[in-house]
Short mmCIF file of C-alpha atoms in Angstrom, two decimals:
data_model
loop_
_atom_site.label_atom_id
_atom_site.label_comp_id
_atom_site.label_asym_id
_atom_site.label_seq_id
_atom_site.Cartn_x
_atom_site.Cartn_y
_atom_site.Cartn_z
CA MET A 22 0.17 -0.14 0.13
CA ARG A 23 1.27 3.77 -0.75
CA LYS A 24 2.42 5.30 1.92
CA ASN A 25 0.32 8.18 1.56
CA LYS A 26 0.93 11.20 3.52
CA LEU A 27 -0.86 14.91 4.04
CA LEU A 28 -0.19 17.11 1.84
CA TYR A 29 -0.17 21.37 1.65
CA SER A 30 -1.89 20.72 -1.68
CA ASP A 31 -5.09 17.76 -0.30
CA LYS A 32 -8.54 18.43 -0.13
CA ILE A 33 -9.33 17.96 3.09
CA PHE A 34 -13.04 16.83 4.50
CA ILE A 35 -13.78 16.70 8.36
CA ALA A 36 -17.19 15.28 8.77
CA GLY A 37 -18.45 16.86 12.31
CA ALA A 38 -16.61 19.96 11.87
CA ASN A 39 -18.96 21.92 14.13
CA GLY A 40 -18.23 20.13 17.16
CA MET A 41 -16.05 19.89 19.79
CA VAL A 42 -13.64 17.60 17.81
CA GLY A 43 -14.04 18.38 14.01
CA SER A 44 -13.33 21.98 15.70
CA ALA A 45 -10.00 22.09 17.06
CA ILE A 46 -9.19 19.42 14.31
CA HIS A 47 -10.01 21.63 11.49
CA ARG A 48 -8.24 24.43 14.44
CA GLN A 49 -4.99 22.78 14.48
CA LEU A 50 -5.21 21.92 10.50
CA LYS A 51 -4.80 25.91 9.91
CA ILE A 52 -2.28 26.74 12.72
CA LYS A 53 -0.15 23.97 10.40
CA GLY A 54 -0.96 25.35 7.38
CA TYR A 55 -3.29 22.87 5.54
CA GLY A 56 -5.60 24.16 3.80
CA ASP A 57 -4.15 27.14 2.52
CA SER A 58 -5.75 27.99 -0.96
CA GLN A 59 -2.59 29.89 -1.73
CA LYS A 60 -0.83 26.31 -1.60
CA GLY A 61 -3.70 24.73 -3.80
CA GLY A 62 -5.07 23.21 -0.75
CA SER A 63 -8.92 23.32 0.72
CA ILE A 64 -10.36 22.07 3.66
CA LEU A 65 -14.43 20.90 3.61
CA THR A 66 -15.93 21.60 6.93
CA PRO A 67 -20.41 21.65 5.57
CA SER A 68 -22.53 22.13 7.69
CA ARG A 69 -25.45 20.27 8.81
CA LYS A 70 -27.54 21.67 6.14
CA GLU A 71 -25.82 21.66 3.48
CA LEU A 72 -24.67 18.20 3.68
CA ASN A 73 -27.09 15.59 5.50
CA LEU A 74 -24.62 12.47 6.96
CA LEU A 75 -27.99 10.08 7.70
CA CYS A 76 -28.97 10.22 3.98
CA THR A 77 -26.80 7.44 1.73
CA ASN A 78 -27.56 9.81 -1.53
CA ASP A 79 -27.07 13.52 -0.32
CA VAL A 80 -23.32 11.74 0.86
CA LYS A 81 -22.96 9.73 -1.99
CA GLU A 82 -23.86 12.66 -4.20
CA TRP A 83 -21.84 14.89 -2.41
CA PHE A 84 -18.76 12.69 -2.56
CA GLU A 85 -18.97 12.19 -6.00
CA LYS A 86 -19.23 16.21 -6.75
CA ASN A 87 -16.03 16.81 -4.70
CA LYS A 88 -13.69 14.13 -3.69
CA PRO A 89 -12.03 15.09 -1.03
CA GLN A 90 -7.95 13.69 -0.72
CA ILE A 91 -8.25 13.57 2.82
CA VAL A 92 -10.84 12.01 4.89
CA ILE A 93 -11.69 12.65 8.28
CA ASP A 94 -15.02 11.64 10.52
CA ALA A 95 -15.41 12.81 13.40
CA ALA A 96 -19.50 12.99 13.20
CA ALA A 97 -21.15 11.31 15.67
CA LYS A 98 -24.08 11.49 17.93
CA VAL A 99 -22.53 11.40 21.18
CA GLY A 100 -24.28 12.55 24.87
CA GLY A 101 -23.81 10.87 28.82
CA ILE A 102 -24.58 8.49 30.75
CA SER A 103 -28.28 9.68 31.09
CA ALA A 104 -28.46 10.15 26.77
CA ASN A 105 -27.31 6.33 26.66
CA LYS A 106 -29.48 4.73 28.26
CA GLN A 107 -32.62 6.53 26.86
CA TYR A 108 -31.98 6.52 23.17
CA PRO A 109 -30.08 3.67 22.41
CA ALA A 110 -31.94 2.82 19.04
CA GLU A 111 -30.98 6.38 17.70
CA PHE A 112 -27.11 5.83 19.24
CA ILE A 113 -26.70 3.13 17.09
CA LEU A 114 -29.09 3.65 14.15
CA GLU A 115 -27.78 7.36 13.34
CA ASN A 116 -24.01 5.98 14.52
CA LEU A 117 -23.71 2.88 11.72
CA LYS A 118 -25.53 5.42 9.08
CA ILE A 119 -23.27 8.44 9.65
CA GLN A 120 -20.16 6.71 9.57
CA ASN A 121 -20.79 3.95 6.72
CA ASN A 122 -21.89 6.87 4.40
CA ILE A 123 -18.78 8.46 4.99
CA ILE A 124 -16.40 5.33 4.82
CA GLU A 125 -18.08 3.83 2.18
CA ASN A 126 -18.66 6.96 -0.07
CA SER A 127 -14.69 7.72 1.00
CA TRP A 128 -13.54 4.55 -0.65
CA ARG A 129 -15.86 5.18 -3.53
CA VAL A 130 -14.09 8.01 -4.70
CA LYS A 131 -10.65 7.29 -3.89
CA ALA A 132 -9.19 9.05 -1.22
CA LYS A 133 -5.89 8.74 -0.28
CA ARG A 134 -6.67 8.42 3.78
CA LEU A 135 -9.27 7.97 6.06
CA ILE A 136 -8.90 8.31 9.83
CA PHE A 137 -12.24 7.65 11.69
CA LEU A 138 -12.03 8.21 15.23
CA GLY A 139 -14.34 6.03 17.83
CA SER A 140 -13.89 6.50 21.42
CA SER A 141 -12.37 4.31 24.46
CA CYS A 142 -15.55 3.28 25.05
CA ILE A 143 -15.50 0.62 22.97
CA TYR A 144 -13.25 -2.01 25.30
CA PRO A 145 -15.30 -3.89 28.23
CA LYS A 146 -16.32 -2.53 31.03
CA PHE A 147 -14.14 -4.40 33.39
CA SER A 148 -10.85 -4.91 30.44
CA LYS A 149 -7.63 -5.86 32.65
CA GLN A 150 -5.56 -2.15 32.89
CA PRO A 151 -4.53 0.26 31.63
CA ILE A 152 -6.53 -1.31 28.15
CA LYS A 153 -4.23 -2.17 25.32
CA GLU A 154 -5.93 -1.79 21.89
CA GLU A 155 -5.67 -5.79 22.11
CA TYR A 156 -8.75 -5.77 24.50
CA LEU A 157 -11.29 -5.16 22.19
CA LEU A 158 -14.59 -7.63 21.89
CA ASP A 159 -12.06 -9.08 24.77
CA GLY A 160 -15.46 -9.04 27.10
CA PRO A 161 -19.07 -7.55 27.74
CA LEU A 162 -19.92 -4.25 27.00
CA GLU A 163 -20.63 -1.96 30.33
CA GLN A 164 -24.90 -1.44 29.70
CA THR A 165 -25.57 2.29 30.58
CA ASN A 166 -23.05 3.18 26.47
CA TYR A 167 -23.24 0.02 24.81
CA ALA A 168 -25.52 0.74 22.02
CA TYR A 169 -22.91 4.09 21.10
CA ALA A 170 -19.84 1.34 21.55
CA ILE A 171 -21.47 -1.41 19.02
CA ALA A 172 -22.21 1.55 16.81
CA LYS A 173 -18.11 2.33 16.84
CA ILE A 174 -16.85 -1.46 16.79
CA ALA A 175 -18.55 -1.74 14.22
CA GLY A 176 -16.85 1.12 12.38
CA ILE A 177 -13.56 0.06 13.21
CA LYS A 178 -14.12 -3.04 11.71
CA LEU A 179 -15.42 -1.70 8.57
CA CYS A 180 -12.28 0.16 7.78
CA GLU A 181 -10.83 -2.97 8.76
CA ALA A 182 -12.27 -5.09 6.13
CA ILE A 183 -12.55 -2.45 3.76
CA ARG A 184 -8.32 -2.00 4.12
CA THR A 185 -7.63 -5.70 3.89
CA GLN A 186 -9.83 -6.43 0.83
CA TYR A 187 -9.85 -3.17 -1.16
CA GLY A 188 -7.04 -1.64 0.13
CA PHE A 189 -8.44 1.24 1.09
CA ASP A 190 -6.11 3.35 3.63
CA ALA A 191 -8.65 3.75 6.43
CA LEU A 192 -7.25 4.36 9.89
CA SER A 193 -9.33 4.43 13.57
CA VAL A 194 -8.60 6.49 16.31
CA MET A 195 -10.00 5.64 19.44
CA PRO A 196 -8.99 8.90 22.56
CA THR A 197 -9.95 8.67 25.82
CA ASN A 198 -12.28 10.95 26.82
CA LEU A 199 -11.94 14.20 25.39
CA TYR A 200 -12.56 18.19 26.85
CA GLY A 201 -11.94 21.47 26.03
CA PRO A 202 -13.14 24.54 23.49
CA ASN A 203 -16.58 23.75 22.42
CA ASP A 204 -18.03 20.84 24.07
CA ASN A 205 -21.56 19.85 24.72
CA TYR A 206 -22.92 21.31 27.56
CA HIS A 207 -26.68 21.14 27.24
CA GLN A 208 -28.36 19.65 30.71
CA GLU A 209 -29.20 15.45 30.13
CA ASN A 210 -26.29 15.43 27.02
CA SER A 211 -23.46 15.98 28.11
CA HIS A 212 -19.99 14.60 28.89
CA VAL A 213 -19.11 14.61 32.69
CA MET A 214 -15.99 17.16 32.50
CA ALA A 215 -18.65 19.68 31.10
CA ALA A 216 -20.58 19.02 33.23
CA LEU A 217 -18.94 18.96 36.18
CA ILE A 218 -17.88 22.29 34.77
CA LYS A 219 -21.16 23.87 34.01
CA ARG A 220 -22.84 22.47 37.47
CA PHE A 221 -20.06 24.71 38.99
CA SER A 222 -20.14 27.26 37.66
CA GLU A 223 -23.92 28.18 37.42
CA SER A 224 -23.58 27.00 41.68
CA VAL A 225 -20.41 30.24 41.72
CA LYS A 226 -22.76 32.88 39.63
CA TYR A 227 -25.91 31.27 41.42
CA ASN A 228 -24.59 31.69 45.05
CA LYS A 229 -25.14 28.05 45.56
CA LYS A 230 -24.41 26.51 48.67
CA GLU A 231 -24.65 22.80 47.06
CA VAL A 232 -23.69 21.01 44.14
CA VAL A 233 -24.81 17.40 43.44
CA CYS A 234 -23.09 14.73 40.96
CA TRP A 235 -24.55 11.65 40.01
CA GLY A 236 -22.81 8.66 41.24
CA SER A 237 -20.24 8.03 44.22
CA GLY A 238 -17.32 9.80 43.08
CA GLN A 239 -15.12 6.65 42.83
CA PRO A 240 -14.92 5.79 39.05
CA MET A 241 -11.44 6.37 37.37
CA ARG A 242 -11.10 8.10 34.24
CA GLU A 243 -8.68 9.47 32.13
CA PHE A 244 -9.25 13.11 29.99
CA LEU A 245 -7.21 14.25 27.15
CA HIS A 246 -7.50 18.44 25.32
CA VAL A 247 -8.89 18.28 22.29
CA ASP A 248 -5.78 20.33 20.77
CA ASP A 249 -3.98 17.06 21.52
CA LEU A 250 -6.20 14.71 20.07
CA ALA A 251 -6.21 17.47 17.17
CA LEU A 252 -2.65 17.33 16.94
CA ALA A 253 -2.08 12.85 16.72
CA VAL A 254 -4.67 13.05 14.51
CA ILE A 255 -2.18 15.46 11.97
CA PHE A 256 0.73 13.24 12.84
CA LEU A 257 -1.26 9.64 12.27
CA LEU A 258 -1.45 10.80 8.80
CA ASN A 259 1.41 11.60 8.49
CA ASN A 260 3.18 8.60 10.32
CA TRP A 261 0.90 5.83 10.66
CA TYR A 262 1.76 2.85 8.54
CA PRO A 263 0.07 -0.23 9.68
CA GLU A 264 1.65 -2.51 7.13
CA ASP A 265 4.92 -0.95 7.99
CA LYS A 266 7.32 -4.01 9.94
CA ASN A 267 8.08 -0.93 12.66
CA SER A 268 4.41 -0.10 12.93
CA PRO A 269 3.34 -0.98 15.84
CA LYS A 270 1.20 -4.68 16.43
CA ASN A 271 -1.10 -6.83 18.02
CA CYS A 272 0.27 -9.53 20.22
CA ASP A 273 0.62 -12.29 18.01
CA GLY A 274 2.16 -9.87 15.55
CA SER A 275 -0.32 -9.16 12.77
CA ASN A 276 -0.68 -5.56 11.78
CA LEU A 277 -2.76 -3.24 14.18
CA TYR A 278 -6.11 -0.70 12.73
CA HIS A 279 -6.98 0.74 15.86
CA LEU A 280 -5.00 3.10 17.61
CA ASN A 281 -5.63 4.16 21.54
CA VAL A 282 -5.10 7.85 22.16
CA GLY A 283 -4.33 9.46 24.89
CA THR A 284 -2.49 11.11 28.18
CA GLY A 285 -1.95 7.29 30.12
CA LYS A 286 -2.70 9.00 33.40
CA ASP A 287 -6.31 9.19 35.33
CA ILE A 288 -7.97 11.07 38.22
CA SER A 289 -11.03 9.75 39.86
CA ILE A 290 -14.64 11.57 39.40
CA GLY A 291 -14.17 12.87 42.75
CA ASP A 292 -11.30 14.10 42.17
CA LEU A 293 -12.26 16.11 39.25
CA ALA A 294 -14.69 17.35 40.96
CA LYS A 295 -13.18 19.01 43.32
CA LYS A 296 -10.30 20.47 40.91
CA ILE A 297 -13.07 21.94 39.60
CA ALA A 298 -14.66 23.31 41.86
CA ASN A 299 -11.37 24.83 43.86
CA LEU A 300 -10.65 26.66 39.41
CA VAL A 301 -13.85 27.41 39.47
CA GLY A 302 -14.08 29.41 43.70
CA PHE A 303 -16.68 27.19 44.94
CA ASN A 304 -16.39 26.23 48.42
CA GLY A 305 -20.01 25.09 49.43
CA LYS A 306 -21.34 21.15 49.33
CA ILE A 307 -20.42 18.49 46.88
CA ILE A 308 -23.48 16.14 47.73
CA TRP A 309 -23.12 11.91 45.36
CA ASP A 310 -26.13 10.94 43.98
CA ILE A 311 -25.71 7.11 44.56
CA THR A 312 -28.41 6.23 42.99
CA LYS A 313 -27.23 7.93 39.71
CA PRO A 314 -25.05 5.09 37.58
CA ASP A 315 -21.64 5.17 38.25
CA GLY A 316 -20.37 3.72 34.88
CA THR A 317 -17.00 2.05 33.99
CA PRO A 318 -15.25 1.10 37.54
CA LYS A 319 -12.22 2.03 35.91
CA LYS A 320 -11.05 3.15 32.51
CA GLN A 321 -7.13 4.54 31.46
CA LEU A 322 -5.91 3.59 28.07
CA ASP A 323 -2.44 1.97 27.48
CA ILE A 324 -0.75 4.64 25.12
CA ASN A 325 2.50 3.01 24.50
CA LYS A 326 2.13 2.39 21.02
CA ILE A 327 1.77 5.57 20.00
CA LEU A 328 3.91 6.72 22.23
CA LYS A 329 7.00 4.84 20.25
CA LEU A 330 5.31 6.39 17.01
CA GLY A 331 6.57 9.37 18.12
CA TRP A 332 3.21 11.73 19.90
CA HIS A 333 3.34 12.78 22.65
CA PRO A 334 0.50 14.83 24.05
CA SER A 335 1.67 18.21 25.36
CA ILE A 336 -1.75 19.63 27.57
CA GLY A 337 -2.15 18.73 30.92
CA LEU A 338 -5.09 18.67 33.05
CA ASP A 339 -4.31 21.35 35.16
CA LYS A 340 -4.13 23.65 32.44
CA GLY A 341 -6.97 22.52 29.85
CA LEU A 342 -9.13 22.77 32.58
CA LYS A 343 -8.41 26.18 33.30
CA ILE A 344 -8.04 27.05 29.02
CA THR A 345 -11.89 25.44 29.05
CA ILE A 346 -13.38 26.71 31.95
CA LYS A 347 -12.34 29.96 30.23
CA ASP A 348 -14.23 29.02 27.55
CA PHE A 349 -17.31 28.14 29.23
CA HIS A 350 -17.51 31.49 30.80
CA GLU A 351 -16.66 33.33 28.96
CA ASN A 352 -18.72 31.88 25.96
CA TYR A 353 -21.90 30.38 27.93
CA LEU A 354 -22.08 31.31 31.64
#
């Protein structure tokens, strides 16, 4: 398979460019000079009104018209524990439709590289820690987000199948829990980091004396700033070729087509809540509602494979939290 580098002259399509992940990738690509029309490049970021990723015919026609050379699939229906529990059918159906439309049409128009973004929730609930890429499908999933996880696993396996059968250069990246500018702060659909920042910040603004948080506070989670993920995606587009003998392999020596991206460090939800409370100036009482689910007890990724390729995270949790809290206070509070 040819080594397809990311070039300044490439036409790059970012699916989901308005979301937290897609907008970060767009931002970092521009900082590095990609998408500059004077160099012959462009970055395609159609809105939902311009391109309905759920509609097979619309996506097919768009790809045939625009013929992107690099495709980054950061589009997905996402949400926290509550949303995943309430709408499992939508989480499977919509994510399967979106990723199938993007991956299949990228292959059909002969895009030179595709990166599919998954999630660390693809791994078993009680996976050995830290979680290696080889642990995929090694046990039952966490029930609170199994629908989303199953869709993402299907995307990984579609990329792998279309690569091995047709030689299409598709790769999959599994980030840990993400946070950063342009996160989703919806009351019911946000993830834990955004939910805590919103809850504590609003409690300070409205002078509340108590904040109620879900679960026991004991689960351990790993968090990666979204700009670090964006830089990892660009790095992998330029440096990861699974068929190379020096590329990361499975434990049996076979080619590996999905890679973990994270920090390799985790923190309890309880300690995270205290850290956020301190940063926003909340001095009241934190109450843990143990009637609400905790989810997976511990979820820390093994990132040794991407580290050996030469990528390293650069934004520590304290720095990342300050950036994200500042963004929330300026744009959402």
